[in-house]
Coordinates of C-alpha atoms and ligand atoms in Angstrom, one line a residue:
X1 CA -14.3 1.2 10.9
X2 CA -10.4 2.2 10.7
X3 CA -10.8 1.4 6.8
X4 CA -14.4 3.2 6.1
X5 CA -13.7 6.3 8.2
X6 CA -10.4 7.4 7.0
X7 CA -8.4 9.4 4.4
X8 CA -5.6 7.3 2.8
X9 CA -3.4 9.1 0.1
X10 CA -1.2 6.7 -1.1
X11 CA -0.2 3.7 -3.4
X12 CA -2.3 0.8 -3.1
X13 CA -2.5 2.1 -7.2
X14 CA -4.3 -1.3 -8.4
X15 CA -6.9 -2.1 -5.6
X16 CA -9.5 -4.1 -5.9
X17 CA -11.7 -1.6 -4.8
X18 CA -15.1 -4.1 -4.9
X19 CA -12.9 -6.0 -2.4
X20 CA -11.2 -3.5 -1.1
X21 CA -12.5 -4.8 2.7
X22 CA -10.5 -8.3 2.5
X23 CA -7.3 -7.2 0.4
X24 CA -3.9 -5.7 2.3
X25 CA -3.7 -1.7 2.5
X26 CA -0.5 -0.6 1.1
X27 CA -1.7 3.0 1.9
X28 CA -3.3 2.2 5.4
X29 CA -0.5 2.7 8.2
X30 CA 0.0 -0.4 10.4
X31 CA -0.9 -0.2 13.9
X32 CA -0.2 -3.3 16.0
X33 CA 3.2 -4.0 17.8
X34 CA 4.7 -7.6 16.3
X35 CA 7.6 -7.1 13.8
X36 CA 6.5 -9.0 10.5
X37 CA 7.7 -9.6 7.4
X38 CA 5.5 -10.8 3.9
X39 CA 7.5 -13.0 1.1
X40 CA 5.6 -12.3 -2.1
X41 CA 6.6 -15.0 -4.6
X42 CA 5.8 -14.6 -7.9
X43 CA 6.3 -18.0 -9.7
X44 CA 7.1 -19.1 -13.6
X45 CA 4.6 -22.3 -13.7
X46 CA 5.6 -23.2 -17.3
X47 CA 7.3 -27.2 -17.6
X48 CA 11.0 -26.1 -17.3
X49 CA 10.8 -24.6 -13.5
X50 CA 10.2 -27.5 -11.7
X51 CA 13.8 -27.5 -10.0
X52 CA 13.8 -24.1 -9.2
X53 CA 10.2 -24.4 -7.0
X54 CA 11.6 -27.3 -5.1
X55 CA 14.7 -24.6 -4.3
X56 CA 12.0 -22.2 -2.8
X57 CA 9.9 -24.3 -1.4
X58 CA 12.1 -26.9 0.5
X59 CA 15.2 -24.4 0.9
X60 CA 14.9 -20.6 0.3
X61 CA 12.0 -19.7 1.9
X62 CA 12.1 -22.2 5.2
X63 CA 15.7 -21.1 5.5
X64 CA 14.7 -17.0 5.2
X65 CA 11.5 -17.9 7.9
X66 CA 13.9 -19.5 10.1
X67 CA 17.0 -16.8 9.8
X68 CA 14.3 -13.9 10.3
X69 CA 12.2 -16.1 13.3
X70 CA 16.0 -16.2 14.7
X71 CA 17.3 -13.4 17.5
X72 CA 19.6 -12.0 14.8
X73 CA 16.1 -10.9 13.7
X74 CA 13.5 -11.2 16.0
X75 CA 10.9 -11.2 13.5
X76 CA 7.1 -12.5 15.2
X77 CA 5.4 -13.4 12.3
X78 CA 6.6 -14.9 8.6
X79 CA 4.2 -14.5 5.7
X80 CA 4.5 -15.5 2.8
X81 CA 1.9 -15.7 -0.3
X82 CA 2.4 -17.1 -4.0
X83 CA 1.0 -16.3 -7.3
X84 CA 1.8 -18.3 -10.5
X85 CA 1.4 -17.3 -13.7
X86 CA 2.4 -19.1 -16.9
X87 CA 0.6 -22.8 -15.8
X88 CA -1.3 -23.8 -19.0
X89 CA -4.5 -25.1 -17.5
X90 CA -5.3 -21.3 -15.4
X91 CA -8.4 -20.0 -17.3
X92 CA -7.2 -16.8 -18.1
X93 CA -5.6 -14.4 -20.9
X94 CA -3.5 -13.9 -18.4
X95 CA -2.5 -18.3 -16.8
X96 CA -2.3 -16.2 -13.9
X97 CA -3.3 -17.5 -10.4
X98 CA -3.2 -16.7 -6.4
X99 CA -2.0 -19.4 -4.6
X100 CA -2.9 -18.1 -1.1
X101 CA -1.0 -16.7 1.9
X102 CA 0.0 -18.6 4.9
X103 CA 2.6 -18.8 7.8
X104 CA 6.1 -20.2 8.6
X105 CA 7.0 -20.9 12.3
X106 CA 10.3 -20.6 13.7
X107 CA 11.5 -24.3 12.7
X108 CA 10.9 -23.1 9.1
X109 CA 7.7 -25.5 8.8
X110 CA 4.7 -24.1 6.6
X111 CA 1.2 -23.3 8.1
X112 CA 0.0 -24.6 5.2
X113 CA 2.1 -25.9 2.0
X114 CA -1.3 -25.5 -0.9
X115 CA 0.0 -21.5 -0.8
X116 CA 3.8 -23.2 -2.4
X117 CA 1.8 -26.0 -4.7
X118 CA 2.9 -25.0 -7.8
X119 CA 2.8 -26.9 -11.5
X120 CA 5.2 -27.0 -14.3
X121 CA 3.3 -27.1 -17.3
X122 CA 3.6 -23.7 -19.6
X123 CA 1.9 -21.4 -21.4
X124 CA 1.6 -17.4 -21.6
X125 CA 4.2 -16.0 -19.4
X126 CA 3.2 -12.6 -17.9
X127 CA 5.3 -11.8 -15.0
X128 CA 4.0 -8.3 -14.9
X129 CA 0.9 -8.7 -15.0
X130 CA 1.3 -11.5 -12.1
X131 CA 3.5 -8.8 -10.1
X132 CA 0.7 -6.5 -10.7
X133 CA -2.0 -9.0 -9.0
X134 CA 0.2 -10.6 -6.8
X135 CA 0.7 -7.8 -4.8
X136 CA -2.8 -6.8 -4.8
X137 CA -4.5 -9.9 -4.2
X138 CA -2.8 -10.6 -0.6
X139 CA -5.5 -10.7 1.7
X140 CA -6.0 -7.9 4.9
X141 CA -5.4 -11.0 7.0
X142 CA -3.3 -13.9 6.8
X143 CA -4.5 -17.9 9.0
X144 CA -6.3 -15.2 11.0
X145 CA -4.1 -12.9 11.8
X146 CA -5.2 -8.8 11.0
X147 CA -1.8 -7.9 9.3
X148 CA -2.3 -3.9 9.8
X149 CA -3.9 -4.2 13.5
X150 CA -1.3 -6.9 14.6
X151 CA 1.8 -5.7 13.1
X152 CA 3.9 -2.6 13.8
X153 CA 5.7 -3.0 10.4
X154 CA 5.2 -5.0 7.8
X155 CA 8.8 -5.3 5.5
X156 CA 7.8 -6.4 2.2
X157 CA 9.6 -8.3 -0.2
X158 CA 9.0 -9.3 -3.7
X159 CA 11.0 -12.5 -5.6
X160 CA 9.8 -13.2 -9.7
X161 CA 11.5 -16.5 -10.3
X162 CA 11.4 -17.2 -14.2
X163 CA 13.6 -18.6 -16.6
X164 CA 12.0 -16.9 -19.8
X165 CA 11.3 -13.3 -21.3
X166 CA 7.5 -11.8 -20.9
X167 CA 5.0 -12.5 -22.9
X168 CA 2.5 -9.6 -23.2
X169 CA -0.5 -10.6 -22.3
X170 CA -1.8 -7.9 -20.5
X171 CA -0.7 -4.2 -22.4
X172 CA -1.9 -1.8 -20.0
X173 CA 0.9 -1.1 -17.9
X174 CA 5.1 -0.9 -19.5
X175 CA 8.0 -1.4 -17.0
X176 CA 7.7 2.0 -15.1
X177 CA 4.5 1.3 -14.0
X178 CA 5.5 -2.3 -12.6
X179 CA 8.6 -0.3 -11.3
X180 CA 6.8 2.2 -9.6
X181 CA 3.9 0.3 -7.9
X182 CA 6.4 -2.4 -6.5
X183 CA 8.0 1.0 -4.6
X184 CA 5.3 2.7 -3.3
X185 CA 3.7 -0.5 -2.5
X186 CA 6.6 -1.0 -0.2
X187 CA 8.5 -4.3 -1.4
X188 CA 11.9 -5.0 -2.7
X189 CA 12.1 -7.2 -6.0
X190 CA 14.4 -9.6 -6.5
X191 CA 14.9 -11.2 -10.2
X192 CA 16.1 -15.0 -10.6
X193 CA 16.1 -15.5 -14.0
X194 CA 17.7 -16.7 -16.9
X195 CA 21.0 -15.2 -16.8
X196 CA 24.5 -15.6 -18.2
X197 CA 26.8 -13.2 -15.6
X198 CA 30.5 -12.6 -17.9
X199 CA 29.2 -16.0 -19.3
X200 CA 30.5 -17.3 -15.8
X201 CA 28.6 -19.4 -13.7
X202 CA 30.6 -18.9 -11.0
X203 CA 28.9 -15.3 -10.9
X204 CA 24.9 -16.3 -9.5
X205 CA 23.7 -12.5 -8.7
X206 CA 24.3 -8.9 -9.1
X207 CA 22.9 -6.0 -7.4
X208 CA 22.5 -3.2 -10.1
X209 CA 23.4 0.8 -9.6
X210 CA 25.1 3.5 -10.9
X211 CA 22.1 3.8 -13.3
X212 CA 23.0 0.1 -14.6
X213 CA 27.0 0.7 -14.7
X214 CA 28.1 0.0 -11.5
X215 CA 27.3 -3.6 -10.6
X216 CA 28.5 -5.2 -7.5
X217 CA 28.8 -8.8 -8.5
X218 CA 28.2 -12.1 -6.3
X219 CA 31.0 -14.5 -7.5
X220 CA 31.2 -18.2 -6.3
X221 CA 35.0 -18.9 -4.7
X222 CA 34.9 -22.0 -2.9
X223 CA 38.8 -20.6 -1.6
X224 CA 37.4 -17.3 0.0
X225 CA 35.3 -17.0 2.8
X226 CA 31.6 -18.4 2.9
X227 CA 32.7 -19.6 -0.7
X228 CA 32.0 -16.6 -2.5
X229 CA 33.8 -12.9 -2.9
X230 CA 32.4 -9.7 -4.3
X231 CA 33.2 -7.1 -7.1
X232 CA 32.7 -4.3 -8.9
X233 CA 31.4 -3.7 -12.7
X234 CA 31.2 -0.3 -14.3
X235 CA 30.2 -1.4 -17.9
X236 CA 26.6 -1.0 -18.6
X237 CA 25.7 -4.3 -17.1
X238 CA 23.8 -5.2 -20.7
X239 CA 26.7 -5.4 -22.6
X240 CA 28.2 -8.6 -19.9
X241 CA 25.1 -10.2 -18.7
X242 CA 23.2 -12.3 -21.2
X243 CA 19.0 -13.2 -20.4
X244 CA 16.6 -14.9 -22.3
X245 CA 15.6 -12.6 -25.1
X246 CA 13.6 -9.2 -23.9
X247 CA 14.8 -10.3 -19.9
X248 CA 16.4 -7.1 -19.3
X249 CA 14.0 -4.6 -20.3
X250 CA 11.2 -6.7 -18.8
X251 CA 12.6 -7.0 -16.0
X252 CA 16.3 -6.6 -15.3
X253 CA 15.4 -2.5 -15.7
X254 CA 13.1 -3.2 -12.4
X255 CA 15.5 -3.6 -10.0
X256 CA 18.6 -0.8 -11.4
X257 CA 19.0 1.5 -8.0
X258 CA 17.3 -0.6 -6.5
X259 CA 18.2 -2.7 -3.1
X260 CA 17.6 -5.6 -5.3
X261 CA 19.2 -8.2 -7.0
X262 CA 19.3 -10.2 -10.2
X263 CA 20.5 -14.1 -9.6
X264 CA 21.4 -16.7 -12.5
X265 CA 19.1 -19.0 -12.2
X266 CA 21.4 -21.3 -13.8
X267 CA 23.8 -20.8 -10.8
X268 CA 21.0 -22.7 -8.9
X269 CA 20.3 -25.4 -11.2
X270 CA 24.1 -26.5 -11.3
X271 CA 23.6 -27.8 -8.2
X272 CA 26.5 -29.1 -5.6
X273 CA 28.7 -26.5 -3.3
X274 CA 27.8 -23.4 -5.8
X275 CA 23.8 -23.6 -5.5
X276 CA 24.5 -24.4 -1.6
X277 CA 26.6 -20.7 -1.6
X278 CA 23.6 -19.2 -4.0
X279 CA 20.9 -20.3 -1.5
X280 CA 23.2 -19.2 1.8
X281 CA 24.1 -15.9 -0.2
X282 CA 20.4 -15.6 -1.4
X283 CA 18.8 -16.0 1.6
X284 CA 21.4 -13.3 3.8
X285 CA 21.1 -10.5 1.3
X286 CA 17.4 -10.8 1.6
X287 CA 17.2 -11.3 5.3
X288 CA 19.2 -7.9 5.3
X289 CA 16.8 -6.4 3.0
X290 CA 13.9 -7.0 4.5
X291 CA 15.2 -6.4 7.9
X292 CA 16.3 -2.8 6.4
X293 CA 13.0 -1.7 7.5
X294 CA 11.3 -1.4 3.9
X295 CA 7.7 -1.8 5.4
X296 CA 5.8 1.6 4.5
X297 CA 5.2 3.1 0.5
X298 CA 8.6 5.0 -0.3
X299 CA 6.3 7.6 -2.0
X300 CA 3.0 8.0 -0.5
X301 CA 1.6 6.6 2.6
X302 CA 0.2 10.1 4.4
X303 CA -3.3 9.0 5.8
X304 CA -6.3 11.1 7.7
X305 CA -8.7 8.4 8.8
X306 CA -11.2 8.9 11.6
X307 CA -12.1 6.0 14.0
X308 CA -10.1 3.9 15.8
X309 CA -9.4 3.0 18.6
X310 CA -7.5 5.8 20.3
X311 CA -9.8 8.8 20.1
X312 CA -12.7 7.1 19.6
X313 CA -13.7 9.1 16.0
X314 CA -11.4 12.2 16.2
X315 CA -9.3 12.8 13.1
X316 CA -6.3 10.7 13.0
X317 CA -3.4 12.1 10.4
X318 CA -0.9 9.8 9.5
X319 CA 1.6 12.9 7.6
X320 CA 3.8 11.3 4.2
X321 CA 6.3 8.2 4.7
X322 CA 4.4 8.1 7.7
X323 CA 6.3 10.0 9.8
X324 CA 3.7 11.6 11.9
X325 CA 1.0 10.6 14.0
X326 CA -1.5 12.9 15.4
X327 CA -5.5 14.0 16.0
X328 CA -7.0 16.9 15.4
X329 CA -10.3 17.7 16.7
X330 CA -11.4 20.8 15.9
X331 CA -14.5 21.1 12.9
X332 CA -13.9 23.0 9.7
X333 CA -12.6 22.7 6.3
X334 CA -9.4 22.2 6.2
X335 CA -6.4 22.1 3.4
X336 CA -5.5 18.2 3.4
X337 CA -3.5 18.4 -0.6
X338 CA -2.6 21.7 -1.8
X339 CA -0.1 21.9 -4.8
X340 CA -0.4 24.9 -8.1
X341 CA 2.0 23.3 -10.1
X342 CA 0.5 19.8 -10.0
X343 CA 0.5 18.3 -13.9
X344 CA 2.3 20.9 -15.4
X345 CA 0.3 23.5 -13.9
X346 CA -3.1 22.3 -13.9
X347 CA -3.1 22.6 -10.3
X348 CA -4.5 19.9 -7.3
X349 CA -6.1 21.2 -4.2
X350 CA -7.9 18.8 -2.2
X351 CA -9.9 20.1 0.7
X352 CA -11.7 17.9 3.7
X353 CA -14.4 19.8 5.6
X354 CA -14.7 17.5 9.3
X355 CA -18.1 17.7 11.8
X356 CA -18.0 16.7 15.2
X357 CA -20.8 15.2 16.7
X358 CA -21.8 14.5 20.1
X359 CA -18.3 13.6 21.6
X360 CA -17.3 12.3 17.9
X361 CA -16.0 13.7 14.4
X362 CA -15.8 12.5 10.8
X363 CA -15.0 13.5 7.5
X364 CA -17.9 14.2 6.4
X365 CA -17.3 15.6 2.1
X366 CA -14.5 16.1 0.5
X367 CA -13.8 19.1 -2.6
X368 CA -11.1 18.7 -5.2
X369 CA -10.2 21.5 -7.7
X370 CA -8.0 19.9 -10.6
X371 CA -7.2 22.6 -13.3
X372 CA -10.9 25.2 -13.2
X373 CA -12.9 21.7 -12.5
X374 CA -14.6 21.1 -8.7
X375 CA -16.0 18.1 -7.6
X376 CA -17.7 17.5 -4.1
X377 CA -18.4 14.4 -2.9
X378 CA -20.7 13.2 0.2
X379 CA -22.0 10.3 1.9
X380 CA -25.1 9.2 2.8
X381 CA -26.0 8.4 6.5
X382 CA -29.4 6.7 4.8
X383 CA -28.4 3.1 4.4
X384 CA -31.2 2.8 1.5
X385 CA -30.0 6.0 -0.3
X386 CA -28.8 5.1 -3.5
X387 CA -28.5 8.6 -4.7
X388 CA -24.7 9.4 -5.8
X389 CA -24.6 12.4 -3.7
X390 CA -21.9 14.8 -5.3
X391 CA -21.2 18.2 -7.4
X392 CA -19.4 19.0 -10.8
X393 CA -18.8 22.5 -10.8
X394 CA -21.6 23.0 -7.9
X395 CA -23.9 21.3 -9.9
X396 CA -25.4 18.5 -8.1
X397 CA -25.0 15.7 -10.4
X398 CA -23.7 16.7 -12.7
X399 CA -22.0 14.8 -16.1
X400 CA -19.3 13.3 -14.7
X401 CA -18.0 10.9 -17.4
X402 CA -14.8 12.9 -17.2
X403 CA -12.7 15.6 -14.2
X404 CA -10.5 18.1 -15.8
X405 CA -10.0 15.5 -18.6
X406 CA -9.3 12.8 -16.6
X407 CA -11.6 9.4 -16.9
X408 CA -14.1 8.7 -13.8
X409 CA -15.9 5.6 -12.8
X410 CA -18.1 5.2 -10.5
X411 CA -19.0 1.4 -8.3
X412 CA -21.6 1.1 -5.6
X413 CA -20.6 -2.5 -4.3
X414 CA -23.9 -2.1 -2.0
X415 CA -26.1 0.9 -1.3
X416 CA -24.3 2.4 1.3
X417 CA -20.3 1.5 -0.4
X418 CA -20.2 3.8 -3.1
X419 CA -16.5 4.1 -4.6
X420 CA -16.0 6.9 -7.6
X421 CA -12.5 6.8 -9.2
X422 CA -10.3 9.5 -11.1
X423 CA -7.7 7.8 -13.8
X424 CA -4.7 10.1 -14.0
X425 CA -3.1 7.7 -16.6
X426 CA -3.0 10.7 -19.3
X427 CA -0.7 12.2 -17.4
X428 CA 1.1 9.9 -14.5
X429 CA 0.2 6.5 -15.8
X430 CA -1.2 3.9 -13.9
X431 CA -1.9 6.5 -10.7
X432 CA -5.3 6.8 -10.0
X433 CA -7.5 9.2 -6.7
X434 CA -10.2 7.1 -5.3
X435 CA -13.1 8.5 -2.5
X436 CA -14.6 5.7 -1.2
X437 CA -18.2 6.3 1.1
X438 CA -19.1 4.1 3.7
X439 CA -22.6 5.5 4.9
X440 CA -21.5 9.0 6.0
X441 CA -17.9 8.6 6.4
X442 CA -15.6 9.8 3.3
X443 CA -12.3 8.1 2.2
X444 CA -9.8 9.4 -0.3
X445 CA -7.1 7.5 -1.5
X446 CA -4.2 9.8 -3.8
X447 CA -2.1 6.9 -5.3
X448 CA 0.6 8.8 -6.4
X449 CA 4.5 8.6 -5.9
X450 CA 7.0 11.3 -5.7
X451 CA 6.4 12.9 -9.7
X452 CA 2.3 13.5 -8.4
X453 CA 2.6 14.9 -5.6
X454 CA 5.7 15.4 -4.6
X455 CA 5.6 19.5 -4.2
X456 CA 1.9 19.0 -1.7
X457 CA 1.7 20.8 1.2
X458 CA -0.8 20.5 3.4
X459 CA -1.9 18.7 6.3
X460 CA 0.1 15.9 5.3
X461 CA 3.3 17.3 5.6
X462 CA 6.1 17.5 3.4
X463 CA 6.2 14.6 0.7
X464 CA 10.0 14.1 1.4
X465 CA 10.5 14.4 5.0
X466 CA 6.4 13.7 6.1
X467 CA 7.8 16.7 8.6
X468 CA 4.6 19.1 9.7
X469 CA 5.2 22.3 8.1
X470 CA 3.2 25.6 8.3
X471 CA 2.4 27.6 5.7
X472 CA 5.5 29.7 5.5
X473 CA 7.1 25.5 4.5
X474 CA 9.9 26.1 7.0
X475 CA 8.3 26.2 10.6
X476 CA 7.8 23.0 12.3
X477 CA 4.4 22.9 14.0
X478 CA 4.9 20.2 16.6
X479 CA 1.2 20.8 18.4
X480 CA -1.3 19.2 16.1
X481 CA -4.2 21.2 17.4
X482 CA -1.9 24.5 15.9
X483 CA -0.9 22.5 12.5
X484 CA -4.7 21.8 11.8
X485 CA -5.9 25.2 12.9
X486 CA -2.6 26.5 10.6
X487 CA -4.4 24.4 8.0
X488 CA -7.8 25.7 8.1
X489 CA -9.0 26.8 4.2
X490 CA -8.5 30.7 3.9
X491 CA -10.4 33.2 2.1
X492 CA -7.4 33.6 -0.3
X493 CA -7.9 30.1 -1.1
X494 CA -10.4 28.7 -3.6
X495 CA -13.5 28.0 -2.5
X496 CA -14.5 24.0 -3.7
X497 CA -18.4 23.7 -1.4
X498 CA -21.5 24.5 -2.8
X499 CA -22.3 25.6 0.9
X500 CA -20.6 27.3 3.3
X501 CA -20.4 25.6 6.6
X502 CA -19.8 27.1 9.5
X503 CA -17.1 28.0 10.8
X504 CA -15.1 29.9 7.7
X505 CA -12.1 31.7 8.3
X506 CA -11.3 34.1 10.7
X507 CA -13.8 32.3 13.1
X508 CA -11.6 29.7 14.1
X509 CA -12.0 26.0 13.7
X510 CA -14.6 24.6 16.3
X511 CA -13.7 22.7 18.9
X512 CA -15.5 19.3 20.8
X513 CA -15.3 20.0 24.6
X514 CA -13.3 17.7 27.0
X515 CA -13.5 14.7 23.9
X516 CA -12.6 12.3 25.9
X517 CA -14.2 13.0 29.3
X518 CA -17.5 13.7 27.4
X519 CA -17.2 10.5 25.4
X520 CA -16.6 8.5 28.6
X521 CA -19.7 10.0 30.1
X522 CA -21.3 9.2 26.6
X523 CA -20.6 5.8 26.5
X524 CA -21.8 4.4 30.4
X525 CA -25.1 6.1 29.2
X526 CA -25.1 4.5 25.6
X527 CA -28.1 2.3 25.0
X528 CA -25.7 -0.7 23.0
X529 CA -23.7 -2.0 25.7
X530 CA -20.0 -2.8 25.4
X531 CA -21.5 -6.4 25.7
X532 CA -23.9 -6.2 23.0
X533 CA -20.8 -4.4 20.9
X534 CA -18.1 -7.4 22.1
X535 CA -20.9 -9.7 21.0
X536 CA -21.9 -8.4 17.7
X537 CA -18.0 -8.5 17.0
X538 CA -17.1 -11.2 18.1
X539 CA -17.1 -13.2 14.7
X540 CA -13.7 -11.0 13.9
X541 CA -10.6 -13.0 14.6
X542 CA -7.9 -10.7 15.5
X543 CA -8.1 -9.1 18.8
X544 CA -7.3 -5.9 17.6
X545 CA -10.0 -5.5 15.3
X546 CA -12.3 -6.9 18.1
X547 CA -10.8 -3.9 19.9
X548 CA -11.5 -1.4 16.7
X549 CA -14.8 -2.8 15.8
X550 CA -16.2 -2.5 19.8
X551 CA -14.8 1.3 20.4
X552 CA -16.8 1.9 16.6
X553 CA -19.8 0.4 17.4
X554 CA -19.9 2.4 20.3
X555 CA -19.2 5.5 19.4
X556 CA -22.3 5.1 16.4
X557 CA -24.4 3.1 18.6
X558 CA -24.2 1.4 14.6
X559 CA -23.8 -2.3 15.4
X560 CA -23.8 -2.5 11.6
X561 CA -20.2 -1.3 12.1
X562 CA -19.5 -4.5 12.3
X563 CA -19.8 -4.9 8.0
X564 CA -16.7 -2.2 8.2
X565 CA -14.2 -4.5 9.7
Ligands
LIG1 C1 16.3 -10.6 19.6 O1 16.0 -10.8 21.2 C2 16.1 -11.2 21.8 C3 16.2 -11.7 23.2 O2 15.6 -10.5 23.7 C4 18.0 -10.6 21.8 O3 18.6 -10.6 23.1 C5 18.3 -9.7 21.0 O4 19.3 -8.7 20.8 C6 17.7 -9.2 20.0 N1 18.3 -9.5 18.9 C7 17.4 -8.4 17.8 C8 18.3 -8.1 16.5 O5 17.5 -7.2 18.4
LIG2 C1 -4.5 -23.6 3.1 O1 -4.6 -22.8 1.6 C2 -5.7 -22.8 0.7 C3 -5.1 -22.3 0.2 O2 -5.6 -20.4 0.7 C4 -6.8 -23.3 1.6 O3 -7.8 -23.3 0.4 C5 -6.7 -24.4 2.4 O4 -8.5 -24.1 2.8 C6 -6.4 -24.0 3.2 N1 -6.2 -25.4 4.3 C7 -6.4 -25.2 5.5 C8 -6.6 -26.3 6.2 O5 -6.6 -23.7 5.4
LIG3 C1 -2.3 -21.0 11.2 O1 -1.3 -20.5 12.0 C2 -0.9 -21.6 12.8 C3 0.7 -22.0 13.8 O2 1.2 -21.5 12.5 C4 -1.2 -23.0 12.5 O3 -0.9 -24.2 13.4 C5 -2.2 -23.4 11.5 O4 -2.9 -24.7 10.9 C6 -2.6 -22.1 10.8 N1 -3.6 -22.0 10.3 C7 -3.7 -22.4 8.4 C8 -5.5 -22.6 8.3 O5 -2.6 -22.1 7.7
LIG4 C1 29.3 1.6 -6.7 O1 28.5 0.9 -6.0 C2 29.3 0.3 -4.8 C3 28.0 0.0 -3.9 O2 26.8 0.3 -3.6 C4 29.5 2.0 -4.1 O3 30.3 2.0 -2.9 C5 30.8 3.1 -4.7 O4 30.7 3.6 -4.2 C6 30.1 3.0 -6.5 N1 30.9 3.7 -6.9 C7 31.4 4.8 -7.9 C8 32.1 4.9 -8.4 O5 29.9 5.1 -8.0
LIG5 C1 19.4 -1.0 4.4 O1 19.0 0.8 3.9 C2 20.2 1.8 4.1 C3 19.4 3.1 4.5 O2 18.0 3.5 3.0 C4 20.7 1.2 2.8 O3 22.2 2.6 2.6 C5 21.5 0.4 2.5 O4 21.8 -0.2 1.2 C6 20.3 -0.8 2.6 N1 20.6 -2.3 2.9 C7 20.6 -3.4 2.0 C8 20.7 -4.8 2.4 O5 19.4 -2.8 1.2

């Protein structure tokens, strides 16, 4: 239920909403205890790639997995996913296919090699489309393990392997979109491509900093320790690094000023000790990147979710950058996010209305204001109710093709699940606001980087630091009851909900009496027993997901809650 009882702000920009429950949610916090790595390979499947594919499959990935599992790094789980692009028989315009995900054990043995069964038989090669979809297509659960409930962190690495530039088979993105998406999803990108660094095949890789003019180059040198040395080059990299056609604007630009690196596929192809050194350094650097803890979105990632195991449905709030994770038990209208300067002064206000039911609570509705437009959305407890319950500028079911000038789309994957998407692309390419409903429970995703939400204040804290700041912008409130109360909507703030609900300031937020004690008593009295709930949830494989499910079924007394996992 944590999936649906939530308000998540973040980063999963291109999540396929209809399948959201089965895909990995980049915006949600990892709540388990395992140390996990996720390596996502985006592989060119054109005819010339066979050797590079073999290198990755037989040398680099097994080595990486072994090293990550070893006591040098202590990863308990190494997941690998791959997607191919450019295979001539793939039946879509972008010649893209997702091959699946699996695990590596500590001996570097892959559990299901189908995930890396690439072809080498070429067609259209659109690496942007493949990276976007390769990230999107990661499932929430790999080989029976639900990543977010099993892992305490998921350190993500993206490897693009290609020997050409990009064929444009998808014009809805640009390089900035893709770079932002990689960042907000929390990946570090490495590009293995057709480079000539100083026309020297011994220069097998480079990290590019200084806006393109301060690169650290890795050079094969059999007389040096570990057969390599590094040096800096302060010229603009385009002046001494050759590539295949548009490789630089298409792919190299994506790693400038990032921790990832560009790697020379020709050094790899040359074989011998040089290729072996390439492999050693590639693995070494990638393992360092991965273990550097890049697990979360670098921007975004604040969440408010209601439900989950710890408190049986009380709101759980995770601030920007996952810095704090707290519960707030009150019922009232709250300022989740506020930024009067949003989008060159249009302004953004997101208010949530929480509701206590018996001993648990949830987010009942959300109201958003951008510019002079107000959109309020709520769900419905009636599983047969297929009406859209929203108010546009206080008018029930008012015209909703656009909101504050941004296009809005609605999807209805089933009667009791509904999604609204506000596409912010005209101001912020690729960014959007999504509201998902599951029965009466509301979830909002604000998918945006620092450019979009960097100035926001509210329950989610300071965007850059995640600090739980009071309204004065300085005081850090460590008591989360104080923090929630602090962000109760004030009369000086805009009225966004069409109906005034009790309480309104100066009346303070309502608090449940002894939520945990009452909860315990109610569970003992409830008509759906713990055994019934366990039976209903047993089809879920992950033990932590089962635990969440049992709590949620008991809290709501609704066996159908299993469907929310
Ligand atoms: C990994 O775990 C082992 C055994 O607990 C420990 O000795 C080692 O220091 C750990 N390594 C790291 C990098 O934490
Ligand atoms: C291996 O992965 C493929 C692709 O995801 C899948 O179709 C197949 O069922 C898997 N094999 C096993 C034994 O699970
Ligand atoms: C799942 O992982 C285990 C342990 O690595 C492995 O034995 C099993 O074959 C894997 N199953 C699939 C379907 O990948
Ligand atoms: C160039 O980059 C290196 C490595 O990141 C850094 O140590 C060095 O300070 C940078 N030099 C300049 C002049 O910016
Ligand atoms: C590790 O993270 C630190 C701090 O974010 C950064 O300065 C450093 O370059 C990173 N190292 C690698 C290998 O990514």
